mmCIF file of C-alpha atoms in Angstrom:
data_model
loop_
_atom_site.group_PDB
_atom_site.id
_atom_site.type_symbol
_atom_site.label_atom_id
_atom_site.label_comp_id
_atom_site.label_asym_id
_atom_site.label_seq_id
_atom_site.Cartn_x
_atom_site.Cartn_y
_atom_site.Cartn_z
ATOM 1 C CA GLN A 239 146.431 -172.296 66.983
ATOM 2 C CA VAL A 240 146.213 -169.092 64.955
ATOM 3 C CA GLN A 241 143.116 -167.018 65.575
ATOM 4 C CA LEU A 242 142.108 -163.798 63.898
ATOM 5 C CA VAL A 243 138.956 -162.312 65.370
ATOM 6 C CA GLU A 244 137.294 -159.391 63.660
ATOM 7 C CA SER A 245 134.873 -156.984 65.277
ATOM 8 C CA GLY A 246 133.336 -153.608 64.613
ATOM 9 C CA GLY A 247 131.237 -154.279 61.555
ATOM 10 C CA GLY A 248 127.678 -153.115 61.249
ATOM 11 C CA SER A 249 125.465 -150.737 59.359
ATOM 12 C CA GLY A 250 126.200 -147.162 58.472
ATOM 13 C CA GLN A 251 125.050 -144.321 56.299
ATOM 14 C CA ALA A 252 126.866 -143.105 53.247
ATOM 15 C CA GLY A 253 129.383 -140.520 54.347
ATOM 16 C CA GLY A 254 129.663 -142.061 57.793
ATOM 17 C CA SER A 255 132.443 -143.959 59.506
ATOM 18 C CA LEU A 256 133.086 -147.388 60.982
ATOM 19 C CA ARG A 257 136.160 -148.933 62.560
ATOM 20 C CA LEU A 258 137.018 -152.603 62.258
ATOM 21 C CA SER A 259 139.348 -154.420 64.637
ATOM 22 C CA CYS A 260 141.250 -157.675 64.208
ATOM 23 C CA ALA A 261 142.826 -159.311 67.235
ATOM 24 C CA ALA A 262 145.516 -161.894 66.472
ATOM 25 C CA SER A 263 146.497 -164.728 68.777
ATOM 26 C CA GLY A 264 148.605 -167.871 68.475
ATOM 27 C CA TYR A 265 150.634 -166.138 65.810
ATOM 28 C CA THR A 266 154.050 -164.513 65.572
ATOM 29 C CA TYR A 267 152.779 -160.992 65.217
ATOM 30 C CA SER A 268 156.077 -159.201 64.703
ATOM 31 C CA ARG A 269 157.429 -158.819 61.156
ATOM 32 C CA THR A 270 154.368 -160.117 59.399
ATOM 33 C CA TRP A 271 151.795 -158.850 56.948
ATOM 34 C CA MET A 272 148.289 -158.150 58.147
ATOM 35 C CA GLY A 273 145.545 -157.259 55.735
ATOM 36 C CA TRP A 274 141.906 -156.441 55.259
ATOM 37 C CA PHE A 275 140.011 -157.942 52.364
ATOM 38 C CA ARG A 276 136.368 -157.754 51.405
ATOM 39 C CA GLN A 277 133.876 -159.748 49.417
ATOM 40 C CA ALA A 278 130.553 -158.461 48.155
ATOM 41 C CA PRO A 279 127.771 -160.823 47.086
ATOM 42 C CA GLY A 280 128.500 -162.270 43.666
ATOM 43 C CA LYS A 281 131.979 -160.779 43.550
ATOM 44 C CA GLU A 282 135.460 -162.088 44.162
ATOM 45 C CA ARG A 283 137.306 -161.318 47.347
ATOM 46 C CA GLU A 284 139.503 -158.262 46.917
ATOM 47 C CA GLY A 285 142.265 -156.558 48.827
ATOM 48 C CA VAL A 286 141.427 -153.396 50.755
ATOM 49 C CA ALA A 287 144.545 -152.557 52.752
ATOM 50 C CA THR A 288 147.656 -154.288 54.070
ATOM 51 C CA ILE A 289 150.295 -153.378 56.636
ATOM 52 C CA TYR A 290 153.656 -154.811 57.611
ATOM 53 C CA THR A 291 153.966 -155.055 61.380
ATOM 54 C CA GLY A 292 157.748 -154.739 61.232
ATOM 55 C CA ASP A 293 157.883 -151.186 59.895
ATOM 56 C CA GLY A 294 154.315 -150.056 59.354
ATOM 57 C CA ARG A 295 154.420 -150.017 55.555
ATOM 58 C CA THR A 296 150.917 -149.780 54.165
ATOM 59 C CA TYR A 297 149.223 -150.426 50.856
ATOM 60 C CA TYR A 298 145.693 -149.517 49.820
ATOM 61 C CA ALA A 299 143.338 -150.391 47.024
ATOM 62 C CA ASP A 300 142.672 -147.394 44.787
ATOM 63 C CA SER A 301 138.986 -147.550 45.668
ATOM 64 C CA VAL A 302 139.650 -146.781 49.345
ATOM 65 C CA LYS A 303 142.684 -144.492 49.212
ATOM 66 C CA GLY A 304 142.063 -141.309 51.147
ATOM 67 C CA ARG A 305 139.046 -142.811 52.922
ATOM 68 C CA PHE A 306 140.327 -145.896 54.780
ATOM 69 C CA THR A 307 143.286 -146.148 57.132
ATOM 70 C CA ILE A 308 144.921 -149.351 58.357
ATOM 71 C CA SER A 309 146.842 -149.171 61.615
ATOM 72 C CA LEU A 310 148.411 -151.297 64.339
ATOM 73 C CA ASP A 311 148.400 -151.553 68.099
ATOM 74 C CA ASN A 312 151.363 -153.836 68.644
ATOM 75 C CA SER A 313 150.777 -153.974 72.387
ATOM 76 C CA LYS A 314 147.427 -155.630 71.706
ATOM 77 C CA ASN A 315 148.374 -157.620 68.587
ATOM 78 C CA THR A 316 145.499 -155.819 66.914
ATOM 79 C CA VAL A 317 145.020 -154.313 63.487
ATOM 80 C CA TYR A 318 142.400 -151.681 62.763
ATOM 81 C CA LEU A 319 140.668 -150.445 59.646
ATOM 82 C CA GLN A 320 139.234 -146.967 60.027
ATOM 83 C CA MET A 321 136.678 -146.423 57.293
ATOM 84 C CA ASN A 322 135.553 -142.858 56.630
ATOM 85 C CA ASN A 323 133.302 -141.353 54.002
ATOM 86 C CA LEU A 324 131.646 -144.709 53.500
ATOM 87 C CA LYS A 325 129.937 -145.464 50.207
ATOM 88 C CA PRO A 326 127.230 -148.012 49.395
ATOM 89 C CA GLU A 327 129.771 -149.863 47.259
ATOM 90 C CA ASP A 328 131.799 -150.520 50.417
ATOM 91 C CA THR A 329 129.082 -152.957 51.480
ATOM 92 C CA ALA A 330 130.710 -156.363 51.858
ATOM 93 C CA MET A 331 131.940 -158.987 54.274
ATOM 94 C CA TYR A 332 135.297 -157.787 55.554
ATOM 95 C CA TYR A 333 137.993 -160.306 56.434
ATOM 96 C CA CYS A 334 141.195 -159.945 58.372
ATOM 97 C CA ALA A 335 144.174 -161.957 57.128
ATOM 98 C CA ALA A 336 147.770 -162.605 58.116
ATOM 99 C CA ASP A 337 150.822 -164.046 56.449
ATOM 100 C CA PRO A 338 154.600 -163.842 56.958
ATOM 101 C CA TYR A 339 155.103 -162.880 53.317
ATOM 102 C CA GLY A 340 151.826 -161.230 52.372
ATOM 103 C CA GLY A 341 150.992 -159.726 49.035
ATOM 104 C CA SER A 342 148.160 -157.942 47.312
ATOM 105 C CA SER A 343 145.960 -160.922 46.545
ATOM 106 C CA PRO A 344 143.855 -163.060 48.882
ATOM 107 C CA GLY A 345 145.826 -166.095 47.758
ATOM 108 C CA ASP A 346 148.964 -164.545 49.256
ATOM 109 C CA PHE A 347 147.563 -164.839 52.780
ATOM 110 C CA GLY A 348 147.432 -168.082 54.717
ATOM 111 C CA TYR A 349 145.469 -167.169 57.834
ATOM 112 C CA TRP A 350 141.976 -165.744 57.868
ATOM 113 C CA GLY A 351 139.341 -164.549 60.276
ATOM 114 C CA GLN A 352 135.661 -165.366 60.018
ATOM 115 C CA GLY A 353 134.682 -161.973 58.674
ATOM 116 C CA THR A 354 132.492 -159.111 59.786
ATOM 117 C CA GLN A 355 129.672 -157.624 57.735
ATOM 118 C CA VAL A 356 129.660 -153.967 56.731
ATOM 119 C CA THR A 357 126.509 -152.546 55.179
ATOM 120 C CA VAL A 358 126.342 -148.971 53.920
ATOM 121 C CA SER A 359 123.048 -147.419 52.958
ATOM 122 C CA SER A 360 122.595 -144.408 50.745
#
């Protein structure tokens, strides 16, 4: 049974930092796409960052480039999202996702975590 468990969400101030973690289990972690997506109230879910566990290739949404960093700890089957210089518009539920083929859209990912809330105040 595939499980993706997110942690690390919470509240922060604008300009601050938070780090999200996603631990994967029951899943072939090597050579797969892992991603972070977010959904704000009243908005569609959108891609934030993705990474390929085989070679570390990364992709970022324009809105987070230069501020967020996605990374891997293959020994722990864990993906991280380091979020710096947070902005109020980063407030959303953040979801971890996995898929052998991946893509840029939520529909490209077949496995999802339950989500972790990030709230940024000005």
